[in-house]
């Protein structure tokens, strides 16, 4: 067992996520691919594998307990696959679409899906405002994609009836919430503790009125 396997298991316990050994192995393999491809594709500014466990894997997985009731999730501006890939591994019953306009990043994401064999993940290379899926999404998330008002404006056409936004943010986004357009309601803002991460994290849940 590697050092970061131990850290990952401890972090999952703190997040109250009970994953199987095959799921843990998939997370490990995803991390290895992220490290390997990051050398040439610049997927993340974090280079140290041990820091990626908390900054990417556990941070992404902190979203999972807040997706109850969802069946289709869109990860907008997925980049290196966060939070979409870890979420898809933890929730194989959830259909996850990873959307990014950057061809290099979606090439990496397709390779991850292929190598890890993730049947519940779809990779889309497109601009969010131009994306027209056959079926809309009941959960839409992003991790540092844009400010909340811009995020909602660009994705309004992608939310299924009764769907929710679950945006991942750092410090409490008072100003961003104040600037939300009419017709968007914040149903809750939850502080999130990410194991091994000494930084503020919040989840902002929003609905269309």
Coordinates of C-alpha atoms in Angstrom, one line a residue:
X1 CA 0.0 0.0 0.0
X2 CA 1.4 3.3 -1.1
X3 CA 1.5 6.4 1.1
X4 CA -1.2 8.1 -0.9
X5 CA -3.4 5.0 -0.9
X6 CA -3.4 5.3 2.9
X7 CA -4.2 9.1 2.7
X8 CA -7.0 8.3 0.2
X9 CA -8.6 5.7 2.4
X10 CA -8.4 8.0 5.5
X11 CA -9.9 10.8 3.5
X12 CA -12.7 8.7 2.2
X13 CA -13.5 7.6 5.8
X14 CA -13.6 11.3 6.9
X15 CA -16.0 12.0 4.0
X16 CA -18.1 9.0 5.0
X17 CA -17.7 7.4 1.6
X18 CA -17.6 3.7 1.6
X19 CA -15.9 2.7 -1.7
X20 CA -15.0 -0.8 -2.8
X21 CA -11.4 -1.9 -3.5
X22 CA -12.0 -1.9 -7.3
X23 CA -13.2 1.7 -7.0
X24 CA -10.1 2.7 -5.0
X25 CA -8.0 1.0 -7.7
X26 CA -9.7 3.1 -10.4
X27 CA -9.0 6.3 -8.4
X28 CA -5.4 5.3 -8.1
X29 CA -5.1 4.6 -11.8
X30 CA -6.8 7.9 -12.6
X31 CA -4.3 9.7 -10.4
X32 CA -1.4 7.9 -12.2
X33 CA -2.8 9.0 -15.6
X34 CA -3.2 12.6 -14.4
X35 CA 0.4 12.7 -13.2
X36 CA 1.7 11.1 -16.5
X37 CA -0.3 13.3 -18.9
X38 CA 0.3 16.5 -16.8
X39 CA 3.9 16.5 -17.8
X40 CA 3.0 17.4 -21.4
X41 CA -0.6 18.6 -21.3
X42 CA -0.5 21.0 -18.4
X43 CA -3.8 19.7 -16.9
X44 CA -3.1 21.0 -13.4
X45 CA -0.7 23.4 -11.8
X46 CA -0.2 20.9 -8.9
X47 CA 2.7 18.6 -9.8
X48 CA 3.3 16.6 -6.7
X49 CA 1.3 13.3 -6.7
X50 CA 0.8 13.3 -3.0
X51 CA -0.8 16.8 -3.1
X52 CA -3.2 15.7 -5.9
X53 CA -4.8 13.2 -3.5
X54 CA -6.3 16.0 -1.4
X55 CA -6.5 18.8 -4.0
X56 CA -8.1 16.7 -6.7
X57 CA -9.4 13.3 -5.6
X58 CA -10.8 14.1 -2.2
X59 CA -11.9 17.7 -3.1
X60 CA -13.8 16.2 -6.1
X61 CA -15.3 13.4 -3.9
X62 CA -16.5 15.9 -1.4
X63 CA -19.3 16.6 -3.9
X64 CA -20.6 13.0 -3.9
X65 CA -22.7 13.1 -0.7
X66 CA -24.6 16.1 -2.1
X67 CA -25.8 14.6 -5.3
X68 CA -28.6 12.5 -3.9
X69 CA -31.6 12.1 -6.3
X70 CA -29.6 12.9 -9.4
X71 CA -29.2 10.5 -12.3
X72 CA -27.5 12.7 -14.9
X73 CA -24.7 15.1 -14.1
X74 CA -22.9 17.6 -16.2
X75 CA -19.3 18.7 -15.2
X76 CA -18.8 22.1 -16.9
X77 CA -15.2 23.0 -17.8
X78 CA -14.1 19.6 -16.6
X79 CA -10.4 20.2 -17.5
X80 CA -8.4 17.3 -16.1
X81 CA -11.7 15.6 -15.1
X82 CA -12.4 17.2 -11.7
X83 CA -14.9 16.6 -10.2
X84 CA -16.5 14.4 -12.9
X85 CA -14.1 11.4 -13.1
X86 CA -13.8 10.8 -9.3
X87 CA -17.6 11.3 -9.0
X88 CA -18.3 8.8 -11.8
X89 CA -16.0 6.3 -10.1
X90 CA -17.8 6.7 -6.7
X91 CA -21.3 6.7 -8.3
X92 CA -21.3 4.2 -11.2
X93 CA -25.1 4.6 -11.2
X94 CA -24.8 8.2 -12.2
X95 CA -24.5 9.2 -15.9
X96 CA -21.7 11.8 -16.1
X97 CA -20.9 14.1 -19.0
X98 CA -17.5 15.9 -19.0
X99 CA -17.7 19.1 -21.0
X100 CA -14.6 21.1 -22.1
X101 CA -13.8 23.2 -25.1
X102 CA -10.1 22.4 -24.9
X103 CA -9.2 19.6 -27.3
X104 CA -6.1 18.5 -25.5
X105 CA -8.0 18.2 -22.2
X106 CA -10.8 16.2 -23.8
X107 CA -8.2 13.9 -25.5
X108 CA -6.9 13.2 -22.0
X109 CA -10.4 12.6 -20.7
X110 CA -11.3 10.2 -23.5
X111 CA -8.1 8.2 -22.7
X112 CA -9.0 8.0 -19.0
X113 CA -12.5 6.7 -19.9
X114 CA -11.0 4.2 -22.3
X115 CA -8.2 3.0 -19.9
X116 CA -10.4 2.8 -16.8
X117 CA -13.4 1.4 -18.6
X118 CA -16.0 3.9 -17.3
X119 CA -19.3 3.1 -19.1
X120 CA -21.2 5.9 -17.3
X121 CA -18.9 8.7 -18.6
X122 CA -19.3 10.7 -21.8
X123 CA -16.7 13.3 -23.0
X124 CA -17.9 16.3 -25.0
X125 CA -15.6 18.8 -26.8
X126 CA -17.7 21.9 -27.1
X127 CA -18.3 25.4 -25.8
X128 CA -21.0 25.2 -23.0
X129 CA -23.3 27.8 -24.6
X130 CA -23.2 25.8 -27.9
X131 CA -23.8 22.3 -26.3
X132 CA -27.2 20.8 -27.2
X133 CA -27.5 17.3 -25.7
X134 CA -30.4 15.0 -26.5
X135 CA -31.3 14.9 -22.8
X136 CA -30.9 17.6 -20.2
X137 CA -29.2 17.2 -16.8
X138 CA -30.7 17.1 -13.3
X139 CA -27.4 18.0 -11.7
X140 CA -24.9 20.6 -13.1
X141 CA -21.6 21.2 -11.4
X142 CA -18.4 23.1 -12.0
X143 CA -15.1 23.5 -10.1
X144 CA -13.7 27.0 -10.6
X145 CA -15.2 27.3 -14.1
X146 CA -16.5 30.9 -13.7
X147 CA -18.4 33.2 -11.4
X148 CA -21.9 31.9 -10.5
X149 CA -23.8 34.4 -12.6
X150 CA -21.9 33.5 -15.8
X151 CA -22.1 29.8 -14.9
X152 CA -25.9 29.9 -14.7
X153 CA -26.3 32.2 -17.8
X154 CA -24.2 29.8 -19.9
X155 CA -25.9 26.6 -18.7
X156 CA -29.6 27.6 -18.3
X157 CA -30.5 25.6 -21.4
X158 CA -29.0 22.4 -20.0
X159 CA -30.9 22.1 -16.8
X160 CA -33.7 19.5 -16.7
X161 CA -37.0 20.5 -15.1
X162 CA -36.6 20.2 -11.3
X163 CA -32.8 20.1 -11.8
X164 CA -30.2 21.7 -9.5
X165 CA -26.9 23.4 -9.8
X166 CA -24.2 22.2 -7.3
X167 CA -21.3 24.6 -7.8
X168 CA -18.0 24.0 -6.0
X169 CA -16.5 27.2 -4.6
X170 CA -13.7 28.2 -2.3
X171 CA -14.5 31.0 0.2
X172 CA -18.1 31.9 0.8
X173 CA -19.1 33.6 -2.5
X174 CA -21.2 36.5 -1.1
X175 CA -20.5 38.9 -4.0
X176 CA -21.2 36.2 -6.6
X177 CA -24.5 35.2 -5.0
X178 CA -25.5 38.9 -4.9
X179 CA -25.0 39.2 -8.7
X180 CA -27.1 36.2 -9.6
X181 CA -29.7 37.0 -12.3
X182 CA -33.4 37.0 -11.6
X183 CA -35.0 33.6 -11.7
X184 CA -32.2 31.8 -9.9
X185 CA -32.6 31.0 -6.2
X186 CA -29.8 29.8 -3.9
X187 CA -31.3 26.9 -1.9
X188 CA -28.3 26.4 0.3
X189 CA -24.6 27.1 0.8
X190 CA -22.8 24.4 2.6
X191 CA -19.3 24.6 4.1
X192 CA -17.3 21.5 3.1
X193 CA -14.3 20.1 4.9
X194 CA -11.8 18.4 2.5
X195 CA -9.4 16.0 4.3
X196 CA -5.8 17.2 3.9
X197 CA -6.8 20.6 2.4
X198 CA -6.2 23.7 4.4
X199 CA -8.5 25.9 2.5
X200 CA -12.1 27.0 2.6
X201 CA -14.6 25.1 0.5
X202 CA -18.3 25.6 -0.1
X203 CA -21.0 24.0 -2.2
X204 CA -23.6 26.3 -3.6
X205 CA -26.9 24.7 -4.5
X206 CA -29.1 26.7 -6.9
X207 CA -32.4 26.1 -8.7
X208 CA -34.2 27.9 -11.5
X209 CA -37.5 29.5 -10.4

